Short mmCIF file of C-alpha atoms in Angstrom, two decimals:
data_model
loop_
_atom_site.label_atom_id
_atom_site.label_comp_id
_atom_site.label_asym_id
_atom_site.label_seq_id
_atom_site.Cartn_x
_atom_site.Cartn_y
_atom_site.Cartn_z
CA UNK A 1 128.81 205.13 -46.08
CA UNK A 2 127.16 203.22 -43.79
CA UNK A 3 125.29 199.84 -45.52
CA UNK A 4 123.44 197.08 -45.64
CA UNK A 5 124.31 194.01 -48.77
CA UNK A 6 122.36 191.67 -49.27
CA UNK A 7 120.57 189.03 -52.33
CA UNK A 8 117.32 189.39 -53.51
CA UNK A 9 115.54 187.35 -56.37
CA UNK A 10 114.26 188.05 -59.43
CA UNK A 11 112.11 185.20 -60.82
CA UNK A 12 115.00 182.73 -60.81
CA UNK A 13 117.88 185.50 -61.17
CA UNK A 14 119.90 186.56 -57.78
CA UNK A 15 120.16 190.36 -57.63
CA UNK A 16 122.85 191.97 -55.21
CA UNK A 17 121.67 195.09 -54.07
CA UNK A 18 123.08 196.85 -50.85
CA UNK A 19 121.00 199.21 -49.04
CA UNK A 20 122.62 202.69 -47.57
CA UNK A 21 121.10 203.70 -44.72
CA UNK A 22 122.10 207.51 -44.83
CA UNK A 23 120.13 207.95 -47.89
CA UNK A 24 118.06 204.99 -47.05
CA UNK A 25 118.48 204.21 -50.87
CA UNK A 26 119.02 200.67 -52.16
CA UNK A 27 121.58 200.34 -54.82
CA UNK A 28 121.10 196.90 -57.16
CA UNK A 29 124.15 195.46 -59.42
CA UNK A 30 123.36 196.65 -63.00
CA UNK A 31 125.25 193.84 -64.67
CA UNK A 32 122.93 191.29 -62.67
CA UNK A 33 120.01 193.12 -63.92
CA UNK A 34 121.16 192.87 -67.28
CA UNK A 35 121.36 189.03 -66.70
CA UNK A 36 117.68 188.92 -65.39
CA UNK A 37 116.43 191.27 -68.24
CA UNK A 38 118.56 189.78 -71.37
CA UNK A 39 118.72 186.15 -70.26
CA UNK A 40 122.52 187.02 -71.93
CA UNK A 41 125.42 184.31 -72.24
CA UNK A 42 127.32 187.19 -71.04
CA UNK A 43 125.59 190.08 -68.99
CA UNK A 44 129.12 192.17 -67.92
CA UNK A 45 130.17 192.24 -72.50
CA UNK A 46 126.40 193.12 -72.95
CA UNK A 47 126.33 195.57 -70.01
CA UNK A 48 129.81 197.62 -71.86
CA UNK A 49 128.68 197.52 -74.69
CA UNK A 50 125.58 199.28 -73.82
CA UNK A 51 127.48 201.75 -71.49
CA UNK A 52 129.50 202.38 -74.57
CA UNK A 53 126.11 202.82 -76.63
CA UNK A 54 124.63 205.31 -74.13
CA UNK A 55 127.71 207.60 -74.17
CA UNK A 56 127.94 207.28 -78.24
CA UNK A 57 124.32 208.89 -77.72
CA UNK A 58 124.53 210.99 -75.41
CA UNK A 59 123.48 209.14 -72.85
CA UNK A 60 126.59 209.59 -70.15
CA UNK A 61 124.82 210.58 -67.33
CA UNK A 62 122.68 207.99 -66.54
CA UNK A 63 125.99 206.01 -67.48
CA UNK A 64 127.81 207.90 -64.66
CA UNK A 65 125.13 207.79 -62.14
CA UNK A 66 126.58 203.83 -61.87
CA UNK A 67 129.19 204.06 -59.08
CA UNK A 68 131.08 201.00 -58.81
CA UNK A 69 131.09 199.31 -55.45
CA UNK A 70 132.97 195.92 -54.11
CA UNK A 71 130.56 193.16 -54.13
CA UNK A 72 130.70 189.85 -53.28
CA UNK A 73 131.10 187.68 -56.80
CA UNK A 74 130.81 184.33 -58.47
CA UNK A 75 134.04 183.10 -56.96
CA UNK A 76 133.42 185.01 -53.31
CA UNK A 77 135.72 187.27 -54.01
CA UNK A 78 135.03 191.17 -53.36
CA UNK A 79 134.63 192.88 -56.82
CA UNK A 80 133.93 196.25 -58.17
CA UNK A 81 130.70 196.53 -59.90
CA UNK A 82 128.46 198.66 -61.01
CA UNK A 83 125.87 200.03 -58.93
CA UNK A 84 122.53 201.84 -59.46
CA UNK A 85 119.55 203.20 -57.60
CA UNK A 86 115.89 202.57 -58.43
CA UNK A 87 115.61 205.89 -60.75
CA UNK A 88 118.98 204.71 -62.68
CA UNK A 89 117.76 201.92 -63.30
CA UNK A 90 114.11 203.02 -64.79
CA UNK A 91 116.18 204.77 -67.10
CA UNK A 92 118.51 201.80 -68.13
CA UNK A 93 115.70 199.27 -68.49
CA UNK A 94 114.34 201.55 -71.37
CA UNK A 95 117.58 201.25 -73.34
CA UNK A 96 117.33 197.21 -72.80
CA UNK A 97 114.62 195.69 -75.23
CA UNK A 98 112.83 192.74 -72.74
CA UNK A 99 109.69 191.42 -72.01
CA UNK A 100 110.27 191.47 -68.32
CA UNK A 101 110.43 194.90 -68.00
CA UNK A 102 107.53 195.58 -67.30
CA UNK A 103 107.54 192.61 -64.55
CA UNK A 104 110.93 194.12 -63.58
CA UNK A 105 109.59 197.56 -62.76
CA UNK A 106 107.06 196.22 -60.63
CA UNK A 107 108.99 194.04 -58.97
CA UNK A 108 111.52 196.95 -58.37
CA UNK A 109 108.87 199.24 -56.82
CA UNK A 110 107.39 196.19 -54.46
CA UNK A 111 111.39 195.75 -53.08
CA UNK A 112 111.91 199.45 -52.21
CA UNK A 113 108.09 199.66 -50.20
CA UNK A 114 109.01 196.85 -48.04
CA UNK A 115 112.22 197.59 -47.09
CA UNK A 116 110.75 201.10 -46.07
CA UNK A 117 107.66 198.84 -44.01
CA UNK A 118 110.75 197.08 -42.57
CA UNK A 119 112.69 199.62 -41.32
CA UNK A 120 109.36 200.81 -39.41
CA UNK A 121 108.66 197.25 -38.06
CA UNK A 122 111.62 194.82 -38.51
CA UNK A 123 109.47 191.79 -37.09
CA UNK A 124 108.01 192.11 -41.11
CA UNK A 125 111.44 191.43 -42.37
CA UNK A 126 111.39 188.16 -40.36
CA UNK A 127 108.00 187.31 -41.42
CA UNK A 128 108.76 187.88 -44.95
CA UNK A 129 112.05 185.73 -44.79
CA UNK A 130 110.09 182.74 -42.89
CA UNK A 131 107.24 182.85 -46.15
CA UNK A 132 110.12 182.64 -48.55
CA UNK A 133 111.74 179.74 -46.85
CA UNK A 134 108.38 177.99 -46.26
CA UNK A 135 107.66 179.12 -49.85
CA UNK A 136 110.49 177.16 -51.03
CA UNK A 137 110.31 173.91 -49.38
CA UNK A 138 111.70 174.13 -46.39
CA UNK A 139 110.69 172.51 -42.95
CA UNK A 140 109.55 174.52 -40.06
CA UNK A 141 112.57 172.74 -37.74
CA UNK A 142 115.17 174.30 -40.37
CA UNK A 143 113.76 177.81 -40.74
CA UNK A 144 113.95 178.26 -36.77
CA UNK A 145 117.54 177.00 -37.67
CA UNK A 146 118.51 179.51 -40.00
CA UNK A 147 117.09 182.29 -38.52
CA UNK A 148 118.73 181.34 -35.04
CA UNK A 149 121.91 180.99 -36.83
CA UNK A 150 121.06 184.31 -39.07
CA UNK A 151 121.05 185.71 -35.14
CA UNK A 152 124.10 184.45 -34.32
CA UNK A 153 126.32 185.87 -37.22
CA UNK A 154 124.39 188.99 -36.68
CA UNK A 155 126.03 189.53 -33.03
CA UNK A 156 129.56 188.16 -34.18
CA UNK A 157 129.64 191.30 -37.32
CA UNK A 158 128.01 193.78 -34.54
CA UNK A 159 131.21 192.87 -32.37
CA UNK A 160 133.69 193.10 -35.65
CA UNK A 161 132.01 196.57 -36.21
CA UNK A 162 132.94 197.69 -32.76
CA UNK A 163 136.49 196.38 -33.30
CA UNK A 164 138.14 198.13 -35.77
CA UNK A 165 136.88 195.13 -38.74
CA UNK A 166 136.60 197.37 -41.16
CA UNK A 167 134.10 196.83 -44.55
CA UNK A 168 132.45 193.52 -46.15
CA UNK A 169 135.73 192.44 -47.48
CA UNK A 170 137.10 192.05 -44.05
CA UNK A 171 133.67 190.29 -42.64
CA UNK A 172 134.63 187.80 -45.54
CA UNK A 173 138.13 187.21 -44.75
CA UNK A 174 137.01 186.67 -41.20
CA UNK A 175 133.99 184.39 -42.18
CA UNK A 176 136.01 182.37 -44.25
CA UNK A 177 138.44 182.00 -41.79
CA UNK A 178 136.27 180.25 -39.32
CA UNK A 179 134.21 178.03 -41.70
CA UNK A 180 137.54 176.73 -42.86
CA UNK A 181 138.23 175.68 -39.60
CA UNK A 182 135.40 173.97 -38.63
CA UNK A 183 134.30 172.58 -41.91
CA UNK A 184 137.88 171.93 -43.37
CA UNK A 185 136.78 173.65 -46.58
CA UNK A 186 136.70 177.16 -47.34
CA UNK A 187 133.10 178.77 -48.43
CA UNK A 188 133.92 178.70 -51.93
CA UNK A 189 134.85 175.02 -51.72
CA UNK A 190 131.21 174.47 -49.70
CA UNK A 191 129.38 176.42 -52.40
CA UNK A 192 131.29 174.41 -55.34
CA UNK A 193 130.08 170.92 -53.92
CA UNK A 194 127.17 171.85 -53.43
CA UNK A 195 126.83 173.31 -57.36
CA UNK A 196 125.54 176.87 -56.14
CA UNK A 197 127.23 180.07 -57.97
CA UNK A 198 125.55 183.60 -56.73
CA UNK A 199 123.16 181.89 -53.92
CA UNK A 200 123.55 181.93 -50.53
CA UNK A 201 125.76 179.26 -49.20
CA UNK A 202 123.70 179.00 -45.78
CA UNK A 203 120.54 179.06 -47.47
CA UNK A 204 121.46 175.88 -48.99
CA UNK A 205 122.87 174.27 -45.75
CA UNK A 206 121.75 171.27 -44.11
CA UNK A 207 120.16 171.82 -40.59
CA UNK A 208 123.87 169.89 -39.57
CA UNK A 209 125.99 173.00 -41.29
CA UNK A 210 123.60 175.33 -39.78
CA UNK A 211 124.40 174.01 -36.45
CA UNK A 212 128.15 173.48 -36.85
CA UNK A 213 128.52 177.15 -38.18
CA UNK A 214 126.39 178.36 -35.73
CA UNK A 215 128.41 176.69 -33.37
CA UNK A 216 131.73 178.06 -34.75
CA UNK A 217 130.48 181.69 -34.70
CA UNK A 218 129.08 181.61 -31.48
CA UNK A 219 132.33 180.47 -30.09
CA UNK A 220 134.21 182.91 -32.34
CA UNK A 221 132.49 185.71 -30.74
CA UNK A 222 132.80 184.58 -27.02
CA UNK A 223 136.19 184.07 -27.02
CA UNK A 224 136.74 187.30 -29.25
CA UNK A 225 134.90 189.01 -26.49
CA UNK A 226 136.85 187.39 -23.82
CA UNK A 227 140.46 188.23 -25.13
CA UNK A 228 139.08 191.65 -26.46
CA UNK A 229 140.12 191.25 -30.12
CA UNK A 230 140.69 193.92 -31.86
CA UNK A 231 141.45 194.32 -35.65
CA UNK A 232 142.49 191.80 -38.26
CA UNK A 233 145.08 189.96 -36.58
CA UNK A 234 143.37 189.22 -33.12
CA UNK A 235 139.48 188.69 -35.05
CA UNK A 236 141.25 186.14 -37.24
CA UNK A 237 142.78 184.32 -34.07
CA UNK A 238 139.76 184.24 -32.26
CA UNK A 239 138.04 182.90 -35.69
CA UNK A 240 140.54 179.80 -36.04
CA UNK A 241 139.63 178.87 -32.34
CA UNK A 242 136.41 179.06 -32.59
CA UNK A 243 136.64 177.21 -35.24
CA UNK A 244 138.37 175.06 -34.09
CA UNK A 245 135.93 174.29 -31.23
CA UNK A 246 132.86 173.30 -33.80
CA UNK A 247 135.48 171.21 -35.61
CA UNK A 248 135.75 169.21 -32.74
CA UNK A 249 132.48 168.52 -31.98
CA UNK A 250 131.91 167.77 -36.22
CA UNK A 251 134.67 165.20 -35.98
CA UNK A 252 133.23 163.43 -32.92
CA UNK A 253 129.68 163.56 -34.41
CA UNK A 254 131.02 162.01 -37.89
CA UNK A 255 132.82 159.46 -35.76
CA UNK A 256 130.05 158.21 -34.06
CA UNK A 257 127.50 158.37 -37.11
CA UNK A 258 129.82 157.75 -39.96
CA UNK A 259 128.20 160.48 -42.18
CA UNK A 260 130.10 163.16 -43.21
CA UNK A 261 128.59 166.67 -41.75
CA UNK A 262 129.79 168.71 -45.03
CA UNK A 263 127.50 167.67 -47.86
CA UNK A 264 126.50 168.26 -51.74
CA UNK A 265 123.04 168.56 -50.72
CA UNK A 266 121.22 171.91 -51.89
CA UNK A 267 117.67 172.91 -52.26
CA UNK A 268 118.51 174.31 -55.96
CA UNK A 269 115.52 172.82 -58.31
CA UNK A 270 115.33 169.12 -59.92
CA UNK A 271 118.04 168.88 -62.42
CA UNK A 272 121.06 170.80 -60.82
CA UNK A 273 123.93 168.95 -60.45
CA UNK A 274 126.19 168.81 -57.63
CA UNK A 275 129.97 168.90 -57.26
CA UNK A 276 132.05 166.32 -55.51
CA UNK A 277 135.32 167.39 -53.31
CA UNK A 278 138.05 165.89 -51.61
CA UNK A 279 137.26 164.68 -48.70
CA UNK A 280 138.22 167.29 -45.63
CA UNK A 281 140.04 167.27 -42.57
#
């Protein structure tokens, strides 16, 4: 099945959805709906026991309509979870007493029309992400960062695709791999110090770790391309030199300034906390 992952937000809730692009369906995690709908302690015990519920009544087959699916979770580790399309999830949000379903269902509708507007002109995906980011605080100088950078991952996965990198689990391995390297902690170590759980490490980056991993995953791909890696084994070697090359270039830029490039710095709202690490290589 050929697909597209990705986060999308709800009010203040992150949603992973994934998008296939045979059916040209999206598919959003029911357990993180739950969370944005219940507000619950504990979304996955509220989201069995309602599965359970549904069955009791004879509810199964919007139960089984849920196929589970490895997603990325808290820890970055690929998970199965449950998985539902748009029409599912009507039918869920009924059994689910909130006051943002209404809200919900709209905002449900407006996701699915733009990603249809998008697939017909993809420049409105790219308009749509630089609102958001301007939306949110950030300066023009690191939005033409992160999309640059967004640019540069985007080759580096079209090459794993064409050599035999099989699934998001892989692309993980591999990504983890090379920000390791250059960073000298791995993405769930980042994402710890910097006190984010389901958000987007690179959205929180400094326009420094934009750079460096930009940096790291450009030079991944070149030399990839240049030994023509193929498959786990050769991918991850090409990842640790790479790597290894932004490392470099970190190391003399922290020499000469005496700040650290890796930071705790996040653009999370006024009264989140941040985590501090051992320093890294």
């Amino acid at each position: 099945m050929k697909s597209r992952q990705a986060l999308v937000a709800f009010e203040k809730h992150a949603i992973r959805r994934y998008f296939d692009e045979k059916s040209e369906t999206w598919y959003f995690s029911v357990v993180d709906v739950v969370a944005a709908l219940t507000e619950s302690a504990n979304p996955a015990v509220y989201w069995r026991v309602l599965k359970k519920r549904l069955k009791d009544e004879g509810a199964g087959e919007t139960v089984t309509k849920c196929n589970g699916l490895k997603m990325p979770s808290v820890d970055g580790k690929m998970r199965l979870t449950d998985m539902a399309d748009t029409e599912t999830l009507l039918r869920l949000i009924q059994s689910i007493p909130s006051p943002k379903a209404e809200p919900f269902k709209q905002w449900l509708a407006k996701v699915g029309y733009e990603r249809i507007q998008d697939m017909s002109d993809p420049a409105r995906s790219l308009d749509r992400a630089r609102e958001y980011w301007q939306k949110h605080g950030r300066s023009a100088k690191w939005i033409q960062q992160r999309m640059m950078g967004q640019e540069t991952r985007n080759k580096l996965t079209d090459y794993w695709k064409d050599h035999d990198i099989q699934g998001e689990e892989e692309f993980a391995i591999l990504t983890n791999i090379i920000h390791q390297e250059w960073s000298g902690v791995s993405v769930k170590a980042h994402k710890h110090l910097k006190g984010l759980k389901q958000q987007n490490l690179r959205d929180h980056m400094s326009e420094a770790e934009l750079i460096f991993t930009a940096l790291a995953e450009l030079s991944t791909r070149q030399i990839a391309e240049s030994e023509q890696a193929t498959g786990m084994g050769e991918n991850a070697d090409a990842g640790r030199k790479g790597g290894g090359i932004a490392k470099k270039a970190r190391r003399e830029l922290e020499q000469k300034t005496g700040k650290s490039v890796v930071t705790g710095e996040n653009f999370l709202p006024p009264g989140k906390t941040t985590k501090r690490l051992k320093k890294h290589e």
